[in-house]
Amino acid sequence: MKSFTYERPNTPAEAAAAVARTPNAKFIAGGTNLLDLMKLQIETPTHLVDVNGLNLDKVEATPEGGLRIGALVRNTDLAADPRVWKDYGVLSRALLAGASGQLRNKATTAGNLLQRTRCPYFYDTAQACNKRQPGSGCSALDGVSRSLAVIGSSETCIATHPGDMAVAMRVLDATVETVDAKGGERRIPIAEFHRLPGDRSEVDTTLKLGELITAVTLPKPVAGTHIYRKVRDRASYAYALVSVAAILGKDGSGHVAFGGVAHKPWRVEAAEADLPHGAKAVTAKAFAGAKPTEDNAYKLKLAERTLAAALNQARA
């Protein structure tokens, strides 16, 4: 790990200003992703800004009938919050499907949204990776791509977003709240928060330099059966090959988002109108224009079958 400096600011705006004014600075909270990347010298920040003391660890009701989740709320606490598992079951289930109990005890809401890809070529510093080193190329394009993106990828990157929580947040239409170095606040719909790789695959989100997540807001609860189904190589401590976050009525209507298939949680609202017609109709529209590799073409059928299982569960 390369040497770095460290500070603990007193306010969110101070934290944002510290990162904005210091070249190659990073925020740190739970550190469950960043510290691993620093040890591998994939991330080499010169300065760490510790945000753990900023009092952003509350879950509070909003005047609109939703919930405001502080950026520092730990995954374990969020999943166990009675309001979350009662009214936002898809979120609680997605959180409990991620990582391990020890990691969930440390991982934060904001950090979960910001975690980097687990593409094996991103983690192997001997391989070319535009996400790790812009302009170096993408070894995954001609390499082993079984776990990588089937849609929304580009000629520079076929990595996936690795998280579970963000997929549930996407189906819930969450909003990300931020503050910048001047104290200015912004509200970013979760649909616009993560980005596709395009020709700048090193940029995962639409956050600006120094912008700090302060909270995530959920709208009023949506009625229906809340389901999170995650298909992976082993039963725990593994990332999704395909996941489905769904809120479904018994007639099959509802909302659905997919994980493990793209650079961001994948939701095509226009496809949801076909939910009463079955999983095949939905995935045909949701994955129109997919460009799978030979290694990962199976994900398209797997997504269909996973959604079909969710629909059957809702009907039952």
PDB file of C-alpha atoms in Angstrom:
ATOM      1  CA  MET A   1       0.000   0.000   0.000  1.00  0.00           C
ATOM      2  CA  LYS A   2       1.350   3.427  -0.922  1.00  0.00           C
ATOM      3  CA  SER A   3       1.591   6.131   1.719  1.00  0.00           C
ATOM      4  CA  PHE A   4      -1.194   8.676   2.113  1.00  0.00           C
ATOM      5  CA  THR A   5      -2.288  11.526   4.354  1.00  0.00           C
ATOM      6  CA  TYR A   6      -5.467  11.503   6.410  1.00  0.00           C
ATOM      7  CA  GLU A   7      -8.046  13.842   7.923  1.00  0.00           C
ATOM      8  CA  ARG A   8     -11.430  13.758   9.669  1.00  0.00           C
ATOM      9  CA  PRO A   9     -13.604  16.765   8.747  1.00  0.00           C
ATOM     10  CA  ASN A  10     -16.448  18.080  10.902  1.00  0.00           C
ATOM     11  CA  THR A  11     -19.154  18.651   8.280  1.00  0.00           C
ATOM     12  CA  PRO A  12     -20.178  17.112   4.944  1.00  0.00           C
ATOM     13  CA  ALA A  13     -19.256  20.322   3.111  1.00  0.00           C
ATOM     14  CA  GLU A  14     -15.783  20.287   4.709  1.00  0.00           C
ATOM     15  CA  ALA A  15     -15.339  16.688   3.598  1.00  0.00           C
ATOM     16  CA  ALA A  16     -16.386  17.537   0.041  1.00  0.00           C
ATOM     17  CA  ALA A  17     -14.019  20.530  -0.016  1.00  0.00           C
ATOM     18  CA  ALA A  18     -11.111  18.415   1.235  1.00  0.00           C
ATOM     19  CA  VAL A  19     -11.518  15.903  -1.581  1.00  0.00           C
ATOM     20  CA  ALA A  20     -12.125  18.608  -4.201  1.00  0.00           C
ATOM     21  CA  ARG A  21      -8.954  20.549  -3.362  1.00  0.00           C
ATOM     22  CA  THR A  22      -6.606  17.571  -2.967  1.00  0.00           C
ATOM     23  CA  PRO A  23      -5.486  15.733  -6.106  1.00  0.00           C
ATOM     24  CA  ASN A  24      -6.340  12.020  -6.009  1.00  0.00           C
ATOM     25  CA  ALA A  25      -8.121  12.198  -2.650  1.00  0.00           C
ATOM     26  CA  LYS A  26     -10.831   9.700  -1.646  1.00  0.00           C
ATOM     27  CA  PHE A  27     -13.580   9.491   0.944  1.00  0.00           C
ATOM     28  CA  ILE A  28     -13.403   6.534   3.312  1.00  0.00           C
ATOM     29  CA  ALA A  29     -16.108   5.106   5.566  1.00  0.00           C
ATOM     30  CA  GLY A  30     -16.327   1.336   6.014  1.00  0.00           C
ATOM     31  CA  GLY A  31     -13.407   0.782   3.635  1.00  0.00           C
ATOM     32  CA  THR A  32     -14.556  -2.721   2.697  1.00  0.00           C
ATOM     33  CA  ASN A  33     -13.780  -2.108  -0.987  1.00  0.00           C
ATOM     34  CA  LEU A  34     -11.326   0.783  -1.007  1.00  0.00           C
ATOM     35  CA  LEU A  35      -8.791  -0.748   1.391  1.00  0.00           C
ATOM     36  CA  ASP A  36      -8.599  -3.942  -0.667  1.00  0.00           C
ATOM     37  CA  LEU A  37      -7.984  -1.907  -3.812  1.00  0.00           C
ATOM     38  CA  MET A  38      -5.305   0.128  -2.040  1.00  0.00           C
ATOM     39  CA  LYS A  39      -3.503  -3.018  -0.939  1.00  0.00           C
ATOM     40  CA  LEU A  40      -3.429  -4.182  -4.552  1.00  0.00           C
ATOM     41  CA  GLN A  41      -2.401  -0.679  -5.711  1.00  0.00           C
ATOM     42  CA  ILE A  42      -5.390  -0.521  -8.025  1.00  0.00           C
ATOM     43  CA  GLU A  43      -6.470   2.560  -6.079  1.00  0.00           C
ATOM     44  CA  THR A  44      -3.612   4.766  -4.899  1.00  0.00           C
ATOM     45  CA  PRO A  45      -5.135   7.798  -3.172  1.00  0.00           C
ATOM     46  CA  THR A  46      -2.714  10.381  -1.827  1.00  0.00           C
ATOM     47  CA  HIS A  47      -5.185  11.568   0.823  1.00  0.00           C
ATOM     48  CA  LEU A  48      -8.066   9.901   2.692  1.00  0.00           C
ATOM     49  CA  VAL A  49     -10.985  11.905   4.085  1.00  0.00           C
ATOM     50  CA  ASP A  50     -12.699   9.941   6.854  1.00  0.00           C
ATOM     51  CA  VAL A  51     -16.442  10.692   6.888  1.00  0.00           C
ATOM     52  CA  ASN A  52     -17.410   8.408   9.772  1.00  0.00           C
ATOM     53  CA  GLY A  53     -17.887  11.292  12.197  1.00  0.00           C
ATOM     54  CA  LEU A  54     -20.402  13.244  10.124  1.00  0.00           C
ATOM     55  CA  ASN A  55     -23.608  12.038  11.819  1.00  0.00           C
ATOM     56  CA  LEU A  56     -25.019  10.534   8.627  1.00  0.00           C
ATOM     57  CA  ASP A  57     -26.064   7.237  10.196  1.00  0.00           C
ATOM     58  CA  LYS A  58     -29.813   7.650  10.745  1.00  0.00           C
ATOM     59  CA  VAL A  59     -32.872   6.152   9.040  1.00  0.00           C
ATOM     60  CA  GLU A  60     -35.717   8.673   9.235  1.00  0.00           C
ATOM     61  CA  ALA A  61     -39.251   8.955   7.889  1.00  0.00           C
ATOM     62  CA  THR A  62     -39.825  11.646   5.256  1.00  0.00           C
ATOM     63  CA  PRO A  63     -42.840  13.991   5.107  1.00  0.00           C
ATOM     64  CA  GLU A  64     -43.837  12.272   1.852  1.00  0.00           C
ATOM     65  CA  GLY A  65     -44.192   8.906   3.595  1.00  0.00           C
ATOM     66  CA  GLY A  66     -40.885   7.391   2.519  1.00  0.00           C
ATOM     67  CA  LEU A  67     -37.534   6.880   4.242  1.00  0.00           C
ATOM     68  CA  ARG A  68     -34.326   8.889   4.262  1.00  0.00           C
ATOM     69  CA  ILE A  69     -31.314   6.623   4.764  1.00  0.00           C
ATOM     70  CA  GLY A  70     -28.111   8.303   5.892  1.00  0.00           C
ATOM     71  CA  ALA A  71     -24.995   7.633   3.847  1.00  0.00           C
ATOM     72  CA  LEU A  72     -23.252   6.004   6.824  1.00  0.00           C
ATOM     73  CA  VAL A  73     -26.032   3.583   7.787  1.00  0.00           C
ATOM     74  CA  ARG A  74     -24.391   0.155   7.882  1.00  0.00           C
ATOM     75  CA  ASN A  75     -25.815  -2.570   5.674  1.00  0.00           C
ATOM     76  CA  THR A  76     -26.644  -4.794   8.646  1.00  0.00           C
ATOM     77  CA  ASP A  77     -28.573  -2.035  10.395  1.00  0.00           C
ATOM     78  CA  LEU A  78     -30.463  -1.070   7.252  1.00  0.00           C
ATOM     79  CA  ALA A  79     -31.507  -4.635   6.465  1.00  0.00           C
ATOM     80  CA  ALA A  80     -32.732  -5.103  10.049  1.00  0.00           C
ATOM     81  CA  ASP A  81     -34.641  -1.822  10.333  1.00  0.00           C
ATOM     82  CA  PRO A  82     -38.315  -2.774  10.955  1.00  0.00           C
ATOM     83  CA  ARG A  83     -39.534  -0.144   8.483  1.00  0.00           C
ATOM     84  CA  VAL A  84     -37.274  -1.516   5.765  1.00  0.00           C
ATOM     85  CA  TRP A  85     -38.111  -5.206   6.097  1.00  0.00           C
ATOM     86  CA  LYS A  86     -41.816  -4.375   6.467  1.00  0.00           C
ATOM     87  CA  ASP A  87     -42.290  -1.841   3.659  1.00  0.00           C
ATOM     88  CA  TYR A  88     -39.200  -2.276   1.460  1.00  0.00           C
ATOM     89  CA  GLY A  89     -38.603  -6.007   1.636  1.00  0.00           C
ATOM     90  CA  VAL A  90     -36.779  -6.130  -1.690  1.00  0.00           C
ATOM     91  CA  LEU A  91     -34.084  -3.868  -0.209  1.00  0.00           C
ATOM     92  CA  SER A  92     -33.689  -5.900   2.972  1.00  0.00           C
ATOM     93  CA  ARG A  93     -33.418  -9.124   0.971  1.00  0.00           C
ATOM     94  CA  ALA A  94     -30.881  -7.637  -1.430  1.00  0.00           C
ATOM     95  CA  LEU A  95     -28.686  -6.424   1.428  1.00  0.00           C
ATOM     96  CA  LEU A  96     -28.733  -9.812   3.150  1.00  0.00           C
ATOM     97  CA  ALA A  97     -27.757 -11.489  -0.131  1.00  0.00           C
ATOM     98  CA  GLY A  98     -24.542  -9.487  -0.273  1.00  0.00           C
ATOM     99  CA  ALA A  99     -21.081 -10.278   1.078  1.00  0.00           C
ATOM    100  CA  SER A 100     -20.860 -11.708   4.618  1.00  0.00           C
ATOM    101  CA  GLY A 101     -22.139 -10.690   8.032  1.00  0.00           C
ATOM    102  CA  GLN A 102     -18.780  -9.211   8.994  1.00  0.00           C
ATOM    103  CA  LEU A 103     -18.631  -7.058   5.872  1.00  0.00           C
ATOM    104  CA  ARG A 104     -22.254  -5.952   6.192  1.00  0.00           C
ATOM    105  CA  ASN A 105     -21.445  -4.742   9.707  1.00  0.00           C
ATOM    106  CA  LYS A 106     -18.905  -2.300   8.247  1.00  0.00           C
ATOM    107  CA  ALA A 107     -20.203  -1.512   4.752  1.00  0.00           C
ATOM    108  CA  THR A 108     -22.204   1.700   4.382  1.00  0.00           C
ATOM    109  CA  THR A 109     -25.125   2.736   2.214  1.00  0.00           C
ATOM    110  CA  ALA A 110     -23.081   5.235   0.185  1.00  0.00           C
ATOM    111  CA  GLY A 111     -20.072   2.942  -0.075  1.00  0.00           C
ATOM    112  CA  ASN A 112     -22.251   0.125  -1.369  1.00  0.00           C
ATOM    113  CA  LEU A 113     -23.488   2.334  -4.205  1.00  0.00           C
ATOM    114  CA  LEU A 114     -19.923   3.340  -5.037  1.00  0.00           C
ATOM    115  CA  GLN A 115     -18.189  -0.043  -4.999  1.00  0.00           C
ATOM    116  CA  ARG A 116     -15.995  -0.795  -7.998  1.00  0.00           C
ATOM    117  CA  THR A 117     -16.436  -3.670 -10.400  1.00  0.00           C
ATOM    118  CA  ARG A 118     -15.185  -7.149  -9.571  1.00  0.00           C
ATOM    119  CA  CYS A 119     -14.105  -7.819 -13.165  1.00  0.00           C
ATOM    120  CA  PRO A 120     -11.056 -10.125 -12.862  1.00  0.00           C
ATOM    121  CA  TYR A 121      -9.133  -8.032 -15.388  1.00  0.00           C
ATOM    122  CA  PHE A 122      -9.682  -4.897 -13.292  1.00  0.00           C
ATOM    123  CA  TYR A 123      -8.124  -6.707 -10.333  1.00  0.00           C
ATOM    124  CA  ASP A 124      -5.182  -8.139 -12.311  1.00  0.00           C
ATOM    125  CA  THR A 125      -2.671  -5.322 -12.730  1.00  0.00           C
ATOM    126  CA  ALA A 126      -0.779  -7.374 -15.339  1.00  0.00           C
ATOM    127  CA  GLN A 127      -3.777  -7.115 -17.672  1.00  0.00           C
ATOM    128  CA  ALA A 128      -4.974  -4.174 -19.747  1.00  0.00           C
ATOM    129  CA  CYS A 129      -8.017  -2.448 -18.226  1.00  0.00           C
ATOM    130  CA  ASN A 130      -9.456   0.875 -19.316  1.00  0.00           C
ATOM    131  CA  LYS A 131     -11.308   1.174 -16.019  1.00  0.00           C
ATOM    132  CA  ARG A 132      -8.080   0.880 -14.033  1.00  0.00           C
ATOM    133  CA  GLN A 133      -5.798   2.640 -16.545  1.00  0.00           C
ATOM    134  CA  PRO A 134      -7.714   4.640 -19.182  1.00  0.00           C
ATOM    135  CA  GLY A 135      -6.505   4.032 -22.711  1.00  0.00           C
ATOM    136  CA  SER A 136      -4.720   0.766 -21.931  1.00  0.00           C
ATOM    137  CA  GLY A 137      -7.352  -1.467 -23.566  1.00  0.00           C
ATOM    138  CA  CYS A 138      -9.725  -4.143 -22.283  1.00  0.00           C
ATOM    139  CA  SER A 139      -8.343  -7.656 -21.906  1.00  0.00           C
ATOM    140  CA  ALA A 140     -11.818  -8.941 -21.077  1.00  0.00           C
ATOM    141  CA  LEU A 141     -13.033  -8.384 -24.643  1.00  0.00           C
ATOM    142  CA  ASP A 142     -10.970 -11.339 -25.877  1.00  0.00           C
ATOM    143  CA  GLY A 143     -10.614 -13.051 -22.526  1.00  0.00           C
ATOM    144  CA  VAL A 144     -12.740 -15.046 -20.105  1.00  0.00           C
ATOM    145  CA  SER A 145     -15.963 -13.063 -19.814  1.00  0.00           C
ATOM    146  CA  ARG A 146     -18.361 -15.507 -18.153  1.00  0.00           C
ATOM    147  CA  SER A 147     -19.279 -13.084 -15.331  1.00  0.00           C
ATOM    148  CA  LEU A 148     -19.299  -9.875 -17.361  1.00  0.00           C
ATOM    149  CA  ALA A 149     -21.858  -7.618 -19.058  1.00  0.00           C
ATOM    150  CA  VAL A 150     -24.251  -8.713 -21.768  1.00  0.00           C
ATOM    151  CA  ILE A 151     -25.873  -5.319 -22.379  1.00  0.00           C
ATOM    152  CA  GLY A 152     -24.965  -1.653 -22.118  1.00  0.00           C
ATOM    153  CA  SER A 153     -21.274  -2.401 -22.651  1.00  0.00           C
ATOM    154  CA  SER A 154     -18.938  -0.674 -25.076  1.00  0.00           C
ATOM    155  CA  GLU A 155     -15.771  -1.271 -27.060  1.00  0.00           C
ATOM    156  CA  THR A 156     -13.788  -0.049 -24.048  1.00  0.00           C
ATOM    157  CA  CYS A 157     -15.375  -2.064 -21.227  1.00  0.00           C
ATOM    158  CA  ILE A 158     -17.676  -5.018 -20.507  1.00  0.00           C
ATOM    159  CA  ALA A 159     -17.483  -4.857 -16.699  1.00  0.00           C
ATOM    160  CA  THR A 160     -20.566  -5.134 -14.491  1.00  0.00           C
ATOM    161  CA  HIS A 161     -21.726  -3.290 -11.409  1.00  0.00           C
ATOM    162  CA  PRO A 162     -21.243  -5.860  -8.618  1.00  0.00           C
ATOM    163  CA  GLY A 163     -23.741  -4.693  -6.003  1.00  0.00           C
ATOM    164  CA  ASP A 164     -27.057  -6.073  -4.800  1.00  0.00           C
ATOM    165  CA  MET A 165     -28.353  -3.049  -2.907  1.00  0.00           C
ATOM    166  CA  ALA A 166     -28.245  -0.774  -5.937  1.00  0.00           C
ATOM    167  CA  VAL A 167     -30.464  -3.158  -7.929  1.00  0.00           C
ATOM    168  CA  ALA A 168     -33.120  -2.967  -5.219  1.00  0.00           C
ATOM    169  CA  MET A 169     -32.708   0.812  -5.000  1.00  0.00           C
ATOM    170  CA  ARG A 170     -33.275   0.998  -8.748  1.00  0.00           C
ATOM    171  CA  VAL A 171     -36.550  -0.918  -8.630  1.00  0.00           C
ATOM    172  CA  LEU A 172     -37.654   1.310  -5.720  1.00  0.00           C
ATOM    173  CA  ASP A 173     -36.858   4.530  -7.640  1.00  0.00           C
ATOM    174  CA  ALA A 174     -34.576   5.844  -4.901  1.00  0.00           C
ATOM    175  CA  THR A 175     -32.957   9.279  -4.975  1.00  0.00           C
ATOM    176  CA  VAL A 176     -29.335   9.976  -4.034  1.00  0.00           C
ATOM    177  CA  GLU A 177     -28.698  13.178  -2.063  1.00  0.00           C
ATOM    178  CA  THR A 178     -25.288  14.871  -2.223  1.00  0.00           C
ATOM    179  CA  VAL A 179     -23.389  17.935  -1.067  1.00  0.00           C
ATOM    180  CA  ASP A 180     -20.495  19.628  -2.864  1.00  0.00           C
ATOM    181  CA  ALA A 181     -17.463  21.627  -1.726  1.00  0.00           C
ATOM    182  CA  LYS A 182     -19.459  24.877  -1.582  1.00  0.00           C
ATOM    183  CA  GLY A 183     -22.272  23.331   0.431  1.00  0.00           C
ATOM    184  CA  GLY A 184     -24.555  23.029  -2.584  1.00  0.00           C
ATOM    185  CA  GLU A 185     -27.002  20.146  -2.476  1.00  0.00           C
ATOM    186  CA  ARG A 186     -28.202  17.916  -5.302  1.00  0.00           C
ATOM    187  CA  ARG A 187     -30.782  15.138  -5.685  1.00  0.00           C
ATOM    188  CA  ILE A 188     -29.936  12.493  -8.288  1.00  0.00           C
ATOM    189  CA  PRO A 189     -32.524   9.886  -9.340  1.00  0.00           C
ATOM    190  CA  ILE A 190     -30.958   6.439  -8.966  1.00  0.00           C
ATOM    191  CA  ALA A 191     -31.681   5.827 -12.667  1.00  0.00           C
ATOM    192  CA  GLU A 192     -29.207   8.624 -13.469  1.00  0.00           C
ATOM    193  CA  PHE A 193     -26.640   7.900 -10.760  1.00  0.00           C
ATOM    194  CA  HIS A 194     -24.702   4.980 -12.268  1.00  0.00           C
ATOM    195  CA  ARG A 195     -23.550   5.323 -15.858  1.00  0.00           C
ATOM    196  CA  LEU A 196     -22.726   3.044 -18.765  1.00  0.00           C
ATOM    197  CA  PRO A 197     -19.053   2.817 -19.779  1.00  0.00           C
ATOM    198  CA  GLY A 198     -19.185   4.529 -23.168  1.00  0.00           C
ATOM    199  CA  ASP A 199     -15.690   5.797 -23.961  1.00  0.00           C
ATOM    200  CA  ARG A 200     -14.972   6.698 -20.305  1.00  0.00           C
ATOM    201  CA  SER A 201     -15.237   3.378 -18.559  1.00  0.00           C
ATOM    202  CA  GLU A 202     -13.163   4.597 -15.590  1.00  0.00           C
ATOM    203  CA  VAL A 203     -16.118   6.771 -14.500  1.00  0.00           C
ATOM    204  CA  ASP A 204     -18.743   4.724 -12.650  1.00  0.00           C
ATOM    205  CA  THR A 205     -21.217   7.422 -11.578  1.00  0.00           C
ATOM    206  CA  THR A 206     -22.430  10.923 -12.397  1.00  0.00           C
ATOM    207  CA  LEU A 207     -20.923  12.394  -9.220  1.00  0.00           C
ATOM    208  CA  LYS A 208     -18.778  15.496  -9.676  1.00  0.00           C
ATOM    209  CA  LEU A 209     -15.318  16.005  -8.196  1.00  0.00           C
ATOM    210  CA  GLY A 210     -15.570  16.125  -4.414  1.00  0.00           C
ATOM    211  CA  GLU A 211     -19.327  15.517  -4.336  1.00  0.00           C
ATOM    212  CA  LEU A 212     -20.260  13.539  -1.224  1.00  0.00           C
ATOM    213  CA  ILE A 213     -23.312  11.313  -0.837  1.00  0.00           C
ATOM    214  CA  THR A 214     -25.200  12.309   2.306  1.00  0.00           C
ATOM    215  CA  ALA A 215     -28.329  10.141   2.052  1.00  0.00           C
ATOM    216  CA  VAL A 216     -30.532   7.972  -0.117  1.00  0.00           C
ATOM    217  CA  THR A 217     -34.264   8.670  -0.092  1.00  0.00           C
ATOM    218  CA  LEU A 218     -36.931   6.067  -0.781  1.00  0.00           C
ATOM    219  CA  PRO A 219     -40.428   7.094  -1.952  1.00  0.00           C
ATOM    220  CA  LYS A 220     -43.632   5.846  -0.352  1.00  0.00           C
ATOM    221  CA  PRO A 221     -43.786   2.033  -0.164  1.00  0.00           C
ATOM    222  CA  VAL A 222     -45.071   0.213  -3.244  1.00  0.00           C
ATOM    223  CA  ALA A 223     -47.618  -2.526  -2.646  1.00  0.00           C
ATOM    224  CA  GLY A 224     -46.941  -6.027  -3.912  1.00  0.00           C
ATOM    225  CA  THR A 225     -44.679  -8.966  -3.231  1.00  0.00           C
ATOM    226  CA  HIS A 226     -41.069  -7.823  -2.792  1.00  0.00           C
ATOM    227  CA  ILE A 227     -38.607 -10.348  -4.206  1.00  0.00           C
ATOM    228  CA  TYR A 228     -34.845 -10.464  -4.637  1.00  0.00           C
ATOM    229  CA  ARG A 229     -33.456 -13.528  -6.369  1.00  0.00           C
ATOM    230  CA  LYS A 230     -29.696 -13.880  -6.805  1.00  0.00           C
ATOM    231  CA  VAL A 231     -28.082 -16.579  -8.928  1.00  0.00           C
ATOM    232  CA  ARG A 232     -24.414 -17.135  -8.138  1.00  0.00           C
ATOM    233  CA  ASP A 233     -21.736 -19.794  -8.179  1.00  0.00           C
ATOM    234  CA  ARG A 234     -22.034 -20.540  -4.468  1.00  0.00           C
ATOM    235  CA  ALA A 235     -24.647 -19.923  -1.824  1.00  0.00           C
ATOM    236  CA  SER A 236     -22.910 -17.045  -0.033  1.00  0.00           C
ATOM    237  CA  TYR A 237     -20.112 -14.515  -0.334  1.00  0.00           C
ATOM    238  CA  ALA A 238     -20.315 -14.407  -4.130  1.00  0.00           C
ATOM    239  CA  TYR A 239     -21.387 -11.820  -6.666  1.00  0.00           C
ATOM    240  CA  ALA A 240     -24.440 -12.272  -8.853  1.00  0.00           C
ATOM    241  CA  LEU A 241     -24.194 -13.872 -12.250  1.00  0.00           C
ATOM    242  CA  VAL A 242     -27.757 -12.600 -12.608  1.00  0.00           C
ATOM    243  CA  SER A 243     -30.063 -11.095 -10.012  1.00  0.00           C
ATOM    244  CA  VAL A 244     -33.658  -9.900 -10.146  1.00  0.00           C
ATOM    245  CA  ALA A 245     -35.202  -7.266  -7.866  1.00  0.00           C
ATOM    246  CA  ALA A 246     -38.957  -7.195  -8.289  1.00  0.00           C
ATOM    247  CA  ILE A 247     -42.121  -5.774  -6.777  1.00  0.00           C
ATOM    248  CA  LEU A 248     -44.972  -7.843  -8.198  1.00  0.00           C
ATOM    249  CA  GLY A 249     -48.712  -8.115  -7.888  1.00  0.00           C
ATOM    250  CA  LYS A 250     -50.425 -11.505  -8.058  1.00  0.00           C
ATOM    251  CA  ASP A 251     -51.529 -10.680 -11.615  1.00  0.00           C
ATOM    252  CA  GLY A 252     -47.850 -10.358 -12.582  1.00  0.00           C
ATOM    253  CA  SER A 253     -47.851  -6.574 -12.933  1.00  0.00           C
ATOM    254  CA  GLY A 254     -45.150  -4.577 -11.218  1.00  0.00           C
ATOM    255  CA  HIS A 255     -41.563  -3.401 -11.476  1.00  0.00           C
ATOM    256  CA  VAL A 256     -38.326  -5.281 -12.120  1.00  0.00           C
ATOM    257  CA  ALA A 257     -34.596  -4.561 -12.311  1.00  0.00           C
ATOM    258  CA  PHE A 258     -31.693  -6.877 -13.129  1.00  0.00           C
ATOM    259  CA  GLY A 259     -28.215  -7.106 -11.636  1.00  0.00           C
ATOM    260  CA  GLY A 260     -25.055  -8.791 -12.874  1.00  0.00           C
ATOM    261  CA  VAL A 261     -25.790  -7.989 -16.518  1.00  0.00           C
ATOM    262  CA  ALA A 262     -24.544  -4.434 -17.109  1.00  0.00           C
ATOM    263  CA  HIS A 263     -22.289  -1.628 -15.920  1.00  0.00           C
ATOM    264  CA  LYS A 264     -25.226  -0.381 -13.829  1.00  0.00           C
ATOM    265  CA  PRO A 265     -28.420  -1.889 -12.401  1.00  0.00           C
ATOM    266  CA  TRP A 266     -30.502  -2.663 -15.484  1.00  0.00           C
ATOM    267  CA  ARG A 267     -34.136  -1.608 -15.644  1.00  0.00           C
ATOM    268  CA  VAL A 268     -36.211  -0.957 -18.755  1.00  0.00           C
ATOM    269  CA  GLU A 269     -39.526   0.456 -17.591  1.00  0.00           C
ATOM    270  CA  ALA A 270     -41.148  -0.086 -20.998  1.00  0.00           C
ATOM    271  CA  ALA A 271     -40.636  -3.841 -20.592  1.00  0.00           C
ATOM    272  CA  GLU A 272     -42.611  -3.917 -17.333  1.00  0.00           C
ATOM    273  CA  ALA A 273     -45.894  -3.568 -19.199  1.00  0.00           C
ATOM    274  CA  ASP A 274     -45.258  -7.117 -20.467  1.00  0.00           C
ATOM    275  CA  LEU A 275     -44.960  -8.638 -16.989  1.00  0.00           C
ATOM    276  CA  PRO A 276     -48.480 -10.153 -17.166  1.00  0.00           C
ATOM    277  CA  HIS A 277     -47.402 -11.927 -20.362  1.00  0.00           C
ATOM    278  CA  GLY A 278     -44.500 -13.682 -18.678  1.00  0.00           C
ATOM    279  CA  ALA A 279     -40.750 -13.540 -18.253  1.00  0.00           C
ATOM    280  CA  LYS A 280     -39.889 -14.259 -21.884  1.00  0.00           C
ATOM    281  CA  ALA A 281     -41.816 -11.224 -23.115  1.00  0.00           C
ATOM    282  CA  VAL A 282     -40.192  -8.972 -20.505  1.00  0.00           C
ATOM    283  CA  THR A 283     -36.615 -10.078 -21.071  1.00  0.00           C
ATOM    284  CA  ALA A 284     -37.002  -9.931 -24.850  1.00  0.00           C
ATOM    285  CA  LYS A 285     -37.693  -6.210 -24.517  1.00  0.00           C
ATOM    286  CA  ALA A 286     -35.398  -5.523 -21.549  1.00  0.00           C
ATOM    287  CA  PHE A 287     -32.424  -7.121 -23.299  1.00  0.00           C
ATOM    288  CA  ALA A 288     -33.102  -5.937 -26.828  1.00  0.00           C
ATOM    289  CA  GLY A 289     -29.755  -4.963 -28.331  1.00  0.00           C
ATOM    290  CA  ALA A 290     -27.770  -7.201 -25.983  1.00  0.00           C
ATOM    291  CA  LYS A 291     -24.256  -8.044 -27.149  1.00  0.00           C
ATOM    292  CA  PRO A 292     -23.155 -11.058 -25.130  1.00  0.00           C
ATOM    293  CA  THR A 293     -19.874 -12.839 -25.642  1.00  0.00           C
ATOM    294  CA  GLU A 294     -19.643 -16.555 -26.293  1.00  0.00           C
ATOM    295  CA  ASP A 295     -18.790 -17.030 -22.613  1.00  0.00           C
ATOM    296  CA  ASN A 296     -21.735 -15.146 -21.133  1.00  0.00           C
ATOM    297  CA  ALA A 297     -24.599 -15.570 -23.617  1.00  0.00           C
ATOM    298  CA  TYR A 298     -26.136 -17.962 -21.062  1.00  0.00           C
ATOM    299  CA  LYS A 299     -27.010 -14.919 -18.923  1.00  0.00           C
ATOM    300  CA  LEU A 300     -29.887 -13.978 -21.223  1.00  0.00           C
ATOM    301  CA  LYS A 301     -31.673 -17.271 -20.644  1.00  0.00           C
ATOM    302  CA  LEU A 302     -30.682 -17.196 -16.967  1.00  0.00           C
ATOM    303  CA  ALA A 303     -32.261 -13.746 -16.581  1.00  0.00           C
ATOM    304  CA  GLU A 304     -35.475 -15.026 -18.140  1.00  0.00           C
ATOM    305  CA  ARG A 305     -35.602 -18.065 -15.865  1.00  0.00           C
ATOM    306  CA  THR A 306     -34.789 -16.050 -12.754  1.00  0.00           C
ATOM    307  CA  LEU A 307     -37.569 -13.601 -13.521  1.00  0.00           C
ATOM    308  CA  ALA A 308     -39.932 -16.513 -14.229  1.00  0.00           C
ATOM    309  CA  ALA A 309     -39.140 -17.918 -10.778  1.00  0.00           C
ATOM    310  CA  ALA A 310     -39.891 -14.520  -9.233  1.00  0.00           C
ATOM    311  CA  LEU A 311     -43.222 -14.330 -11.050  1.00  0.00           C
ATOM    312  CA  ASN A 312     -44.150 -17.811  -9.851  1.00  0.00           C
ATOM    313  CA  GLN A 313     -43.220 -16.822  -6.303  1.00  0.00           C
ATOM    314  CA  ALA A 314     -45.436 -13.728  -6.499  1.00  0.00           C
ATOM    315  CA  ARG A 315     -48.407 -15.724  -7.802  1.00  0.00           C
ATOM    316  CA  ALA A 316     -48.011 -18.201  -4.951  1.00  0.00           C
TER     317      ALA A 316
END
